Amino acid sequence: VDQPLQPETDDRPVPGFVAVVPAGGAGTRLWPLSRAGAPKFLHDLTGAGRTLLQQTWDRLVPLVGADGVVVVTGRAHRDAVAAQLPDLPAADLVGEPSPRDSMAAIGLAAAVLVRRDPDVVIGSFAADHVIADPAAFRATVQQAVAVAREGWVCTIGIAPTHAATGFGYIRSAGALEVDGAPDALVVEQFVEKPDAETAAAYLEEGGYRWNAGMFVVRAATLLGHLRMRMPELHDGLVEAAAGLEAGDESVLDRVWPGLTKIAIDHAVAEPVAAAGGVAVVPGTFGWDDVGDWASLRALLPTADGVPTVVGDGSRVLSLGSTGLVVPASGRAVAVVGLDDVVVVDTPDALLVTSTEHAQQVKDVVERLRATGGQDLL
Amino acid sequence: VDQPLQPETDDRPVPGFVAVVPAGGAGTRLWPLSRAGAPKFLHDLTGAGRTLLQQTWDRLVPLVGADGVVVVTGRAHRDAVAAQLPDLPAADLVGEPSPRDSMAAIGLAAAVLVRRDPDVVIGSFAADHVIADPAAFRATVQQAVAVAREGWVCTIGIAPTHAATGFGYIRSAGALEVDGAPDALVVEQFVEKPDAETAAAYLEEGGYRWNAGMFVVRAATLLGHLRMRMPELHDGLVEAAAGLEAGDESVLDRVWPGLTKIAIDHAVAEPVAAAGGVAVVPGTFGWDDVGDWASLRALLPTADGVPTVVGDGSRVLSLGSTGLVVPASGRAVAVVGLDDVVVVDTPDALLVTSTEHAQQVKDVVERLRATGGQDLL
């Protein structure tokens, strides 16, 4: 060997790896900030100065480079995504004609990318999740890419920090022998969101991790599984991808409405896991899907005796209160004598609740939908 | 007697009686609706479709006629008062150059009115109180007028409904023998706002009523007491009144800043009561001074399991919540899972608290004053 060996570091893009970012999901439990017209991923929910989508981009670019991200979003959000990600090449921004769930979104990206590089490994990462330790995330993904190159469908399993009932779980079996992936395990089964008792039993038993919906796999492997199990969906996606790469969006428009609406978990991950083809790399990088205002508050730093403020706190005045205040309208907000309160103030709608009742916010959205509040959705 | 006797009814104005309405007071515990620029009395706080000032007018006109009300307010609010009370004659709207407390305000009106009618009886009624039963109020005031004609300073004492610590109390002694005032009693003493234990003892003991700041007295009697006790204040008011009645406001402007700032309670009612010159007519007409949001909620009708809404409730959505919502910005307000919550939503400021902490709202205003929030006061 003439050249010195270079140790793999976190800071170099992984060759032949492309990130696929499905940017969808209404986030109704984050109403009134998250709306159909401006869903969760377009907002700076954590007060970081970057939206969740931009934070996803920032986290992925070190792994894949600025030309290694494909975003799949609704047509209605394509302009907003392009504006938030000015370095995203136009060809890597795919607009879905309508929501068709994750298999269609990720499968379409896989079909596009496999035309560009038959050996490409893709990793799917939602646009609206939060990760505390990007360096640990990168190291985990690098292991997953190594596993994927060996033909596995590789997921990333989040070490549970509590007996959550809002996530599905991944049960692992023995270790996998793959170079560059010392932590990888074989997946025995994906299990649905459990009730509280079951979740507690999972934690006690060990070997269970949260399913964060991150899948790392050779595009060709993914499409191969799909062709076997759902040939019509596969063929439709391949046809649409050929059109897109030829600069013709009309094929997508024609094919899309007929495609089966199914999550990648059900279409591929679960059946392939049952057949022994799925691996998991455990992740301990601090992950949350920011499902509701209580989750958001829990993942942000808190100070004693004052509410957490997301955004400009200069016009927030609190006396003897804790919780979460999102002053997104620019108005002054005073909170007096309330514990664990949640106040989300937007220009046309205000939400007042508590962290305990944060899940019920989706009921507000349903009520608005049923009672003529469409302008607020 | 040639003419048939006419029984006195509630519906005829009382001859020789004029109502004086001091319209002042910031109402800081009703922030953010009540502001220095638009204080409490200018707002439709009860959702009646009329502001507190207008409701005061509506209540008084049957007693005194449309030409029998004098409003004394700050110069800054004179235009707003005139707009809200289009039937108030311009000569009966007095603008104070600056706040000088209730003795100056009521004394100035007395000095004006005694020039018009030396025998006039005046009654002072704050512009920002709420009364549930106007007919009972009128009957009580008619008794007080009869007492005043006999030379007494007559107050109206509200039958306490609970051991309130936010009001002063009036302790009565024996009955008074005055025709037309069967319920009148001699006042033994005015007592300051008590602590809770003392207030409870007052209720148990009986003979105590709340001081609602309503004084009914011959203008000449009031000015006579004032001349004896505070001659400089008396002379200043008489001089200013002469100017006003001659159409010259400059005398008021010159005299006003030098006047002693004192409440009518301390200047006249308490010392005259000590000398045996004050009477009280008990009132049972449902009275509240709407001191804070909790008081407002308590005096409005409530329904089980939903918050009380002041104003347009069509954009208020509540799930499992009780309390008070004031949607004064026109925005949608959703309240989820909170008991006894108070949400007051105005175009530039939002308050979220509970009825339990309603008193602390004044601390918000103080904090704003201290920290550069002047635009919100």
CSV table of N, CA and C in Angstrom, one decimal, chain A residues 146-259:
chain,number,residue,atom,x,y,z
A,146,ALA,N,-22.6,-0.2,6.4
A,146,ALA,CA,-21.8,-1.4,6.3
A,146,ALA,C,-22.6,-2.7,6.2
A,147,VAL,N,-23.6,-2.7,7.1
A,147,VAL,CA,-24.5,-3.8,7.2
A,147,VAL,C,-25.3,-3.9,5.9
A,148,ALA,N,-25.8,-2.8,5.4
A,148,ALA,CA,-26.7,-2.8,4.2
A,148,ALA,C,-25.9,-3.3,3.0
A,149,ARG,N,-24.6,-3.0,2.9
A,149,ARG,CA,-23.8,-3.4,1.8
A,149,ARG,C,-23.8,-4.9,1.7
A,150,GLU,N,-24.0,-5.6,2.8
A,150,GLU,CA,-24.0,-7.0,2.8
A,150,GLU,C,-25.3,-7.6,2.4
A,151,GLY,N,-26.3,-6.8,2.0
A,151,GLY,CA,-27.6,-7.3,1.5
A,151,GLY,C,-28.7,-7.2,2.6
A,152,TRP,N,-28.4,-6.8,3.8
A,152,TRP,CA,-29.4,-6.7,4.8
A,152,TRP,C,-30.3,-5.4,4.6
A,153,VAL,N,-31.5,-5.6,5.0
A,153,VAL,CA,-32.3,-4.3,5.3
A,153,VAL,C,-31.9,-4.0,6.8
A,154,CYS,N,-31.3,-2.8,6.9
A,154,CYS,CA,-30.8,-2.5,8.3
A,154,CYS,C,-31.6,-1.3,8.8
A,155,THR,N,-32.1,-1.5,10.0
A,155,THR,CA,-32.8,-0.4,10.7
A,155,THR,C,-31.9,0.1,11.8
A,156,ILE,N,-32.3,1.2,12.4
A,156,ILE,CA,-31.6,1.7,13.5
A,156,ILE,C,-32.6,1.7,14.7
A,157,GLY,N,-32.2,1.1,15.8
A,157,GLY,CA,-33.1,0.9,16.9
A,157,GLY,C,-32.6,1.8,18.1
A,158,ILE,N,-33.6,2.6,18.5
A,158,ILE,CA,-33.3,3.6,19.6
A,158,ILE,C,-33.4,3.0,21.0
A,159,ALA,N,-32.3,3.1,21.7
A,159,ALA,CA,-32.3,2.5,23.1
A,159,ALA,C,-33.4,3.2,23.9
A,160,PRO,N,-34.4,2.5,24.4
A,160,PRO,CA,-35.5,3.2,25.1
A,160,PRO,C,-35.1,3.9,26.4
A,161,THR,N,-35.6,5.1,26.6
A,161,THR,CA,-35.3,5.8,27.8
A,161,THR,C,-36.5,5.7,28.8
A,162,HIS,N,-37.6,5.2,28.3
A,162,HIS,CA,-38.8,5.0,29.2
A,162,HIS,C,-39.7,4.1,28.5
A,163,ALA,N,-40.8,3.6,29.2
A,163,ALA,CA,-41.7,2.7,28.6
A,163,ALA,C,-42.7,3.3,27.7
A,164,ALA,N,-42.2,3.9,26.6
A,164,ALA,CA,-43.1,4.6,25.7
A,164,ALA,C,-44.1,3.7,25.1
A,165,THR,N,-45.3,4.3,24.9
A,165,THR,CA,-46.4,3.6,24.3
A,165,THR,C,-46.7,4.2,22.9
A,166,GLY,N,-46.0,5.2,22.5
A,166,GLY,CA,-46.2,5.9,21.3
A,166,GLY,C,-45.4,5.4,20.1
A,167,PHE,N,-44.4,4.5,20.4
A,167,PHE,CA,-43.6,4.0,19.3
A,167,PHE,C,-43.7,2.5,19.2
A,168,GLY,N,-43.5,1.9,18.0
A,168,GLY,CA,-43.3,0.5,17.8
A,168,GLY,C,-41.9,0.1,18.3
A,169,TYR,N,-41.7,-1.2,18.6
A,169,TYR,CA,-40.4,-1.7,19.1
A,169,TYR,C,-39.8,-2.7,18.2
A,170,ILE,N,-38.5,-2.9,18.3
A,170,ILE,CA,-37.8,-3.9,17.5
A,170,ILE,C,-37.2,-4.9,18.5
A,171,ARG,N,-37.5,-6.1,18.3
A,171,ARG,CA,-36.8,-7.1,19.2
A,171,ARG,C,-35.7,-7.8,18.4
A,172,SER,N,-34.5,-7.7,19.1
A,172,SER,CA,-33.3,-8.3,18.4
A,172,SER,C,-33.0,-9.7,18.9
A,173,ALA,N,-32.3,-10.4,18.1
A,173,ALA,CA,-31.8,-11.7,18.5
A,173,ALA,C,-30.2,-11.6,18.6
A,174,GLY,N,-29.5,-12.5,17.9
A,174,GLY,CA,-28.0,-12.5,18.1
A,174,GLY,C,-27.3,-11.5,17.4
A,175,ALA,N,-26.0,-11.4,17.6
A,175,ALA,CA,-25.1,-10.4,16.9
A,175,ALA,C,-24.9,-10.9,15.5
A,176,LEU,N,-24.6,-9.8,14.7
A,176,LEU,CA,-24.3,-10.0,13.3
A,176,LEU,C,-22.8,-9.9,13.1
A,177,GLU,N,-22.2,-10.7,12.2
A,177,GLU,CA,-20.8,-10.6,12.0
A,177,GLU,C,-20.5,-9.8,10.7
A,178,VAL,N,-20.5,-8.5,10.8
A,178,VAL,CA,-20.2,-7.6,9.6
A,178,VAL,C,-19.1,-6.7,10.0
A,179,ASP,N,-18.1,-6.6,9.1
A,179,ASP,CA,-17.0,-5.7,9.3
A,179,ASP,C,-17.5,-4.3,9.3
A,180,GLY,N,-17.0,-3.5,10.2
A,180,GLY,CA,-17.4,-2.1,10.3
A,180,GLY,C,-18.7,-1.8,11.0
A,181,ALA,N,-19.3,-2.9,11.5
A,181,ALA,CA,-20.6,-2.8,12.2
A,181,ALA,C,-20.6,-3.7,13.5
A,182,PRO,N,-19.7,-3.3,14.4
A,182,PRO,CA,-19.5,-4.2,15.6
A,182,PRO,C,-20.8,-4.3,16.4
A,183,ASP,N,-21.7,-3.3,16.3
A,183,ASP,CA,-22.9,-3.3,17.2
A,183,ASP,C,-24.1,-4.0,16.6
A,184,ALA,N,-24.0,-4.4,15.3
A,184,ALA,CA,-25.2,-4.8,14.6
A,184,ALA,C,-25.8,-6.2,15.1
A,185,LEU,N,-27.1,-6.3,15.1
A,185,LEU,CA,-27.8,-7.5,15.6
A,185,LEU,C,-28.8,-7.9,14.6
A,186,VAL,N,-29.2,-9.2,14.6
A,186,VAL,CA,-30.2,-9.7,13.8
A,186,VAL,C,-31.6,-9.2,14.4
A,187,VAL,N,-32.5,-8.8,13.6
A,187,VAL,CA,-33.9,-8.5,14.1
A,187,VAL,C,-34.7,-9.7,14.1
A,188,GLU,N,-35.3,-10.0,15.2
A,188,GLU,CA,-36.2,-11.1,15.3
A,188,GLU,C,-37.7,-10.7,14.9
A,189,GLN,N,-38.1,-9.5,15.3
A,189,GLN,CA,-39.4,-9.1,15.1
A,189,GLN,C,-39.6,-7.6,15.3
A,190,PHE,N,-40.5,-7.0,14.5
A,190,PHE,CA,-41.0,-5.7,14.7
A,190,PHE,C,-42.3,-5.9,15.5
A,191,VAL,N,-42.5,-5.1,16.6
A,191,VAL,CA,-43.8,-5.2,17.4
A,191,VAL,C,-44.5,-3.9,17.4
A,192,GLU,N,-45.8,-3.9,17.4
A,192,GLU,CA,-46.6,-2.7,17.3
A,192,GLU,C,-46.5,-1.9,18.6
A,193,LYS,N,-47.0,-0.7,18.5
A,193,LYS,CA,-47.0,0.1,19.7
A,193,LYS,C,-47.7,-0.6,20.9
A,194,PRO,N,-47.0,-0.8,22.0
A,194,PRO,CA,-47.6,-1.6,23.1
A,194,PRO,C,-48.4,-0.8,24.1
A,195,ASP,N,-49.2,-1.4,24.9
A,195,ASP,CA,-49.8,-0.7,26.0
A,195,ASP,C,-48.7,-0.5,27.1
A,196,ALA,N,-49.0,0.3,28.1
A,196,ALA,CA,-48.0,0.7,29.1
A,196,ALA,C,-47.4,-0.5,29.8
A,197,GLU,N,-48.3,-1.5,30.2
A,197,GLU,CA,-47.7,-2.7,30.9
A,197,GLU,C,-46.8,-3.5,30.0
A,198,THR,N,-47.2,-3.7,28.7
A,198,THR,CA,-46.3,-4.4,27.8
A,198,THR,C,-45.0,-3.6,27.6
A,199,ALA,N,-45.1,-2.3,27.5
A,199,ALA,CA,-43.9,-1.5,27.3
A,199,ALA,C,-42.9,-1.7,28.5
A,200,ALA,N,-43.5,-1.7,29.6
A,200,ALA,CA,-42.7,-1.8,30.8
A,200,ALA,C,-42.0,-3.2,30.8
A,201,ALA,N,-42.7,-4.2,30.4
A,201,ALA,CA,-42.2,-5.6,30.3
A,201,ALA,C,-41.0,-5.6,29.3
A,202,TYR,N,-41.2,-4.9,28.2
A,202,TYR,CA,-40.1,-4.9,27.2
A,202,TYR,C,-38.8,-4.3,27.8
A,203,LEU,N,-39.0,-3.2,28.6
A,203,LEU,CA,-37.8,-2.6,29.1
A,203,LEU,C,-37.1,-3.5,30.1
A,204,GLU,N,-37.9,-4.2,30.9
A,204,GLU,CA,-37.4,-5.1,31.9
A,204,GLU,C,-36.7,-6.3,31.3
A,205,GLU,N,-37.3,-6.8,30.2
A,205,GLU,CA,-36.7,-8.0,29.5
A,205,GLU,C,-35.5,-7.6,28.8
A,206,GLY,N,-35.4,-6.4,28.2
A,206,GLY,CA,-34.2,-6.0,27.5
A,206,GLY,C,-34.3,-6.5,26.0
A,207,GLY,N,-33.4,-6.0,25.2
A,207,GLY,CA,-33.4,-6.5,23.8
A,207,GLY,C,-34.4,-5.9,22.9
A,208,TYR,N,-35.1,-4.9,23.5
A,208,TYR,CA,-36.1,-4.1,22.7
A,208,TYR,C,-35.6,-2.7,22.4
A,209,ARG,N,-35.8,-2.2,21.2
A,209,ARG,CA,-35.5,-0.8,20.9
A,209,ARG,C,-36.6,-0.2,20.2
A,210,TRP,N,-36.7,1.1,20.2
A,210,TRP,CA,-37.7,1.9,19.5
A,210,TRP,C,-37.5,1.9,18.0
A,211,ASN,N,-38.5,1.7,17.3
A,211,ASN,CA,-38.5,1.8,15.8
A,211,ASN,C,-38.6,3.2,15.4
A,212,ALA,N,-37.5,3.8,14.9
A,212,ALA,CA,-37.6,5.3,14.6
A,212,ALA,C,-37.8,5.4,13.1
A,213,GLY,N,-38.1,4.4,12.4
A,213,GLY,CA,-38.5,4.5,11.0
A,213,GLY,C,-37.2,4.8,10.1
A,214,MET,N,-36.1,4.5,10.6
A,214,MET,CA,-34.9,4.7,9.8
A,214,MET,C,-34.4,3.3,9.2
A,215,PHE,N,-34.4,3.3,7.9
A,215,PHE,CA,-34.0,2.1,7.2
A,215,PHE,C,-32.8,2.4,6.3
A,216,VAL,N,-31.8,1.6,6.4
A,216,VAL,CA,-30.6,1.7,5.5
A,216,VAL,C,-30.5,0.4,4.7
A,217,VAL,N,-30.4,0.5,3.4
A,217,VAL,CA,-30.5,-0.7,2.6
A,217,VAL,C,-30.0,-0.3,1.2
A,218,ARG,N,-29.5,-1.3,0.5
A,218,ARG,CA,-29.1,-1.1,-0.9
A,218,ARG,C,-30.5,-0.8,-1.7
A,219,ALA,N,-30.5,0.2,-2.5
A,219,ALA,CA,-31.7,0.5,-3.2
A,219,ALA,C,-32.2,-0.8,-4.0
A,220,ALA,N,-31.2,-1.5,-4.6
A,220,ALA,CA,-31.5,-2.7,-5.4
A,220,ALA,C,-32.1,-3.8,-4.5
A,221,THR,N,-31.6,-3.9,-3.3
A,221,THR,CA,-32.2,-4.9,-2.3
A,221,THR,C,-33.6,-4.5,-2.0
A,222,LEU,N,-33.8,-3.2,-1.7
A,222,LEU,CA,-35.2,-2.8,-1.3
A,222,LEU,C,-36.2,-3.1,-2.4
A,223,LEU,N,-35.8,-2.7,-3.7
A,223,LEU,CA,-36.6,-2.9,-4.8
A,223,LEU,C,-36.8,-4.4,-5.1
A,224,GLY,N,-35.8,-5.2,-4.9
A,224,GLY,CA,-35.9,-6.6,-5.0
A,224,GLY,C,-37.0,-7.2,-4.1
A,225,HIS,N,-36.9,-6.8,-2.8
A,225,HIS,CA,-38.0,-7.3,-1.9
A,225,HIS,C,-39.4,-6.8,-2.3
A,226,LEU,N,-39.4,-5.5,-2.8
A,226,LEU,CA,-40.7,-5.0,-3.2
A,226,LEU,C,-41.3,-5.7,-4.4
A,227,ARG,N,-40.4,-6.0,-5.4
A,227,ARG,CA,-40.8,-6.7,-6.6
A,227,ARG,C,-41.4,-8.1,-6.3
A,228,MET,N,-40.8,-8.7,-5.3
A,228,MET,CA,-41.3,-10.0,-4.9
A,228,MET,C,-42.7,-10.0,-4.2
A,229,ARG,N,-42.8,-9.0,-3.3
A,229,ARG,CA,-44.0,-8.9,-2.5
A,229,ARG,C,-45.1,-8.1,-3.0
A,230,MET,N,-44.8,-7.0,-3.7
A,230,MET,CA,-45.8,-6.1,-4.2
A,230,MET,C,-45.4,-5.7,-5.6
A,231,PRO,N,-45.5,-6.6,-6.6
A,231,PRO,CA,-45.0,-6.3,-7.9
A,231,PRO,C,-45.6,-5.1,-8.6
A,232,GLU,N,-46.9,-4.9,-8.4
A,232,GLU,CA,-47.6,-3.7,-9.0
A,232,GLU,C,-47.0,-2.4,-8.5
A,233,LEU,N,-46.9,-2.3,-7.2
A,233,LEU,CA,-46.3,-1.1,-6.6
A,233,LEU,C,-44.9,-0.9,-7.1
A,234,HIS,N,-44.1,-2.0,-7.1
A,234,HIS,CA,-42.8,-1.9,-7.6
A,234,HIS,C,-42.7,-1.4,-9.0
A,235,ASP,N,-43.5,-1.9,-9.9
A,235,ASP,CA,-43.5,-1.6,-11.3
A,235,ASP,C,-43.9,-0.1,-11.5
A,236,GLY,N,-44.9,0.3,-10.8
A,236,GLY,CA,-45.4,1.7,-10.9
A,236,GLY,C,-44.3,2.6,-10.5
A,237,LEU,N,-43.6,2.3,-9.4
A,237,LEU,CA,-42.5,3.2,-8.9
A,237,LEU,C,-41.4,3.3,-9.9
A,238,VAL,N,-41.0,2.1,-10.5
A,238,VAL,CA,-39.9,2.1,-11.4
A,238,VAL,C,-40.3,2.9,-12.7
A,239,GLU,N,-41.5,2.8,-13.1
A,239,GLU,CA,-42.0,3.5,-14.3
A,239,GLU,C,-42.0,5.0,-14.0
A,240,ALA,N,-42.5,5.4,-12.8
A,240,ALA,CA,-42.5,6.8,-12.5
A,240,ALA,C,-41.1,7.4,-12.4
A,241,ALA,N,-40.2,6.6,-11.8
A,241,ALA,CA,-38.8,7.0,-11.7
A,241,ALA,C,-38.1,7.2,-13.0
A,242,ALA,N,-38.4,6.3,-13.9
A,242,ALA,CA,-37.8,6.5,-15.3
A,242,ALA,C,-38.3,7.8,-15.9
A,243,GLY,N,-39.5,8.1,-15.7
A,243,GLY,CA,-40.1,9.4,-16.2
A,243,GLY,C,-39.4,10.6,-15.6
A,244,LEU,N,-39.3,10.5,-14.2
A,244,LEU,CA,-38.7,11.6,-13.5
A,244,LEU,C,-37.2,11.9,-14.0
A,245,GLU,N,-36.5,10.8,-14.2
A,245,GLU,CA,-35.1,10.9,-14.6
A,245,GLU,C,-35.0,11.4,-16.0
A,246,ALA,N,-36.1,11.2,-16.8
A,246,ALA,CA,-36.1,11.8,-18.1
A,246,ALA,C,-36.7,13.2,-18.2
A,247,GLY,N,-37.0,13.7,-17.0
A,247,GLY,CA,-37.5,15.1,-16.9
A,247,GLY,C,-39.0,15.1,-17.2
A,248,ASP,N,-39.7,14.0,-17.1
A,248,ASP,CA,-41.1,14.0,-17.4
A,248,ASP,C,-41.9,13.6,-16.1
A,249,GLU,N,-42.6,14.6,-15.6
A,249,GLU,CA,-43.3,14.3,-14.3
A,249,GLU,C,-44.7,13.7,-14.6
A,250,SER,N,-45.1,13.7,-15.9
A,250,SER,CA,-46.5,13.2,-16.2
A,250,SER,C,-46.7,11.7,-15.9
A,251,VAL,N,-45.6,11.0,-16.0
A,251,VAL,CA,-45.7,9.5,-15.7
A,251,VAL,C,-46.0,9.3,-14.2
A,252,LEU,N,-45.3,10.1,-13.4
A,252,LEU,CA,-45.6,10.0,-12.0
A,252,LEU,C,-47.1,10.4,-11.7
A,253,ASP,N,-47.5,11.5,-12.3
A,253,ASP,CA,-48.9,11.9,-12.1
A,253,ASP,C,-49.9,10.8,-12.5
A,254,ARG,N,-49.6,10.1,-13.6
A,254,ARG,CA,-50.5,9.1,-14.1
A,254,ARG,C,-50.5,7.9,-13.2
A,255,VAL,N,-49.3,7.5,-12.8
A,255,VAL,CA,-49.1,6.2,-12.1
A,255,VAL,C,-49.6,6.3,-10.6
A,256,TRP,N,-49.2,7.5,-10.0
A,256,TRP,CA,-49.3,7.6,-8.5
A,256,TRP,C,-50.6,7.3,-7.9
A,257,PRO,N,-51.8,7.8,-8.5
A,257,PRO,CA,-53.1,7.5,-7.8
A,257,PRO,C,-53.4,6.1,-7.7
A,258,GLY,N,-52.8,5.2,-8.5
A,258,GLY,CA,-53.2,3.8,-8.5
A,258,GLY,C,-52.3,3.0,-7.5
A,259,LEU,N,-51.3,3.6,-6.9
A,259,LEU,CA,-50.3,2.9,-6.1
A,259,LEU,C,-50.9,2.5,-4.7
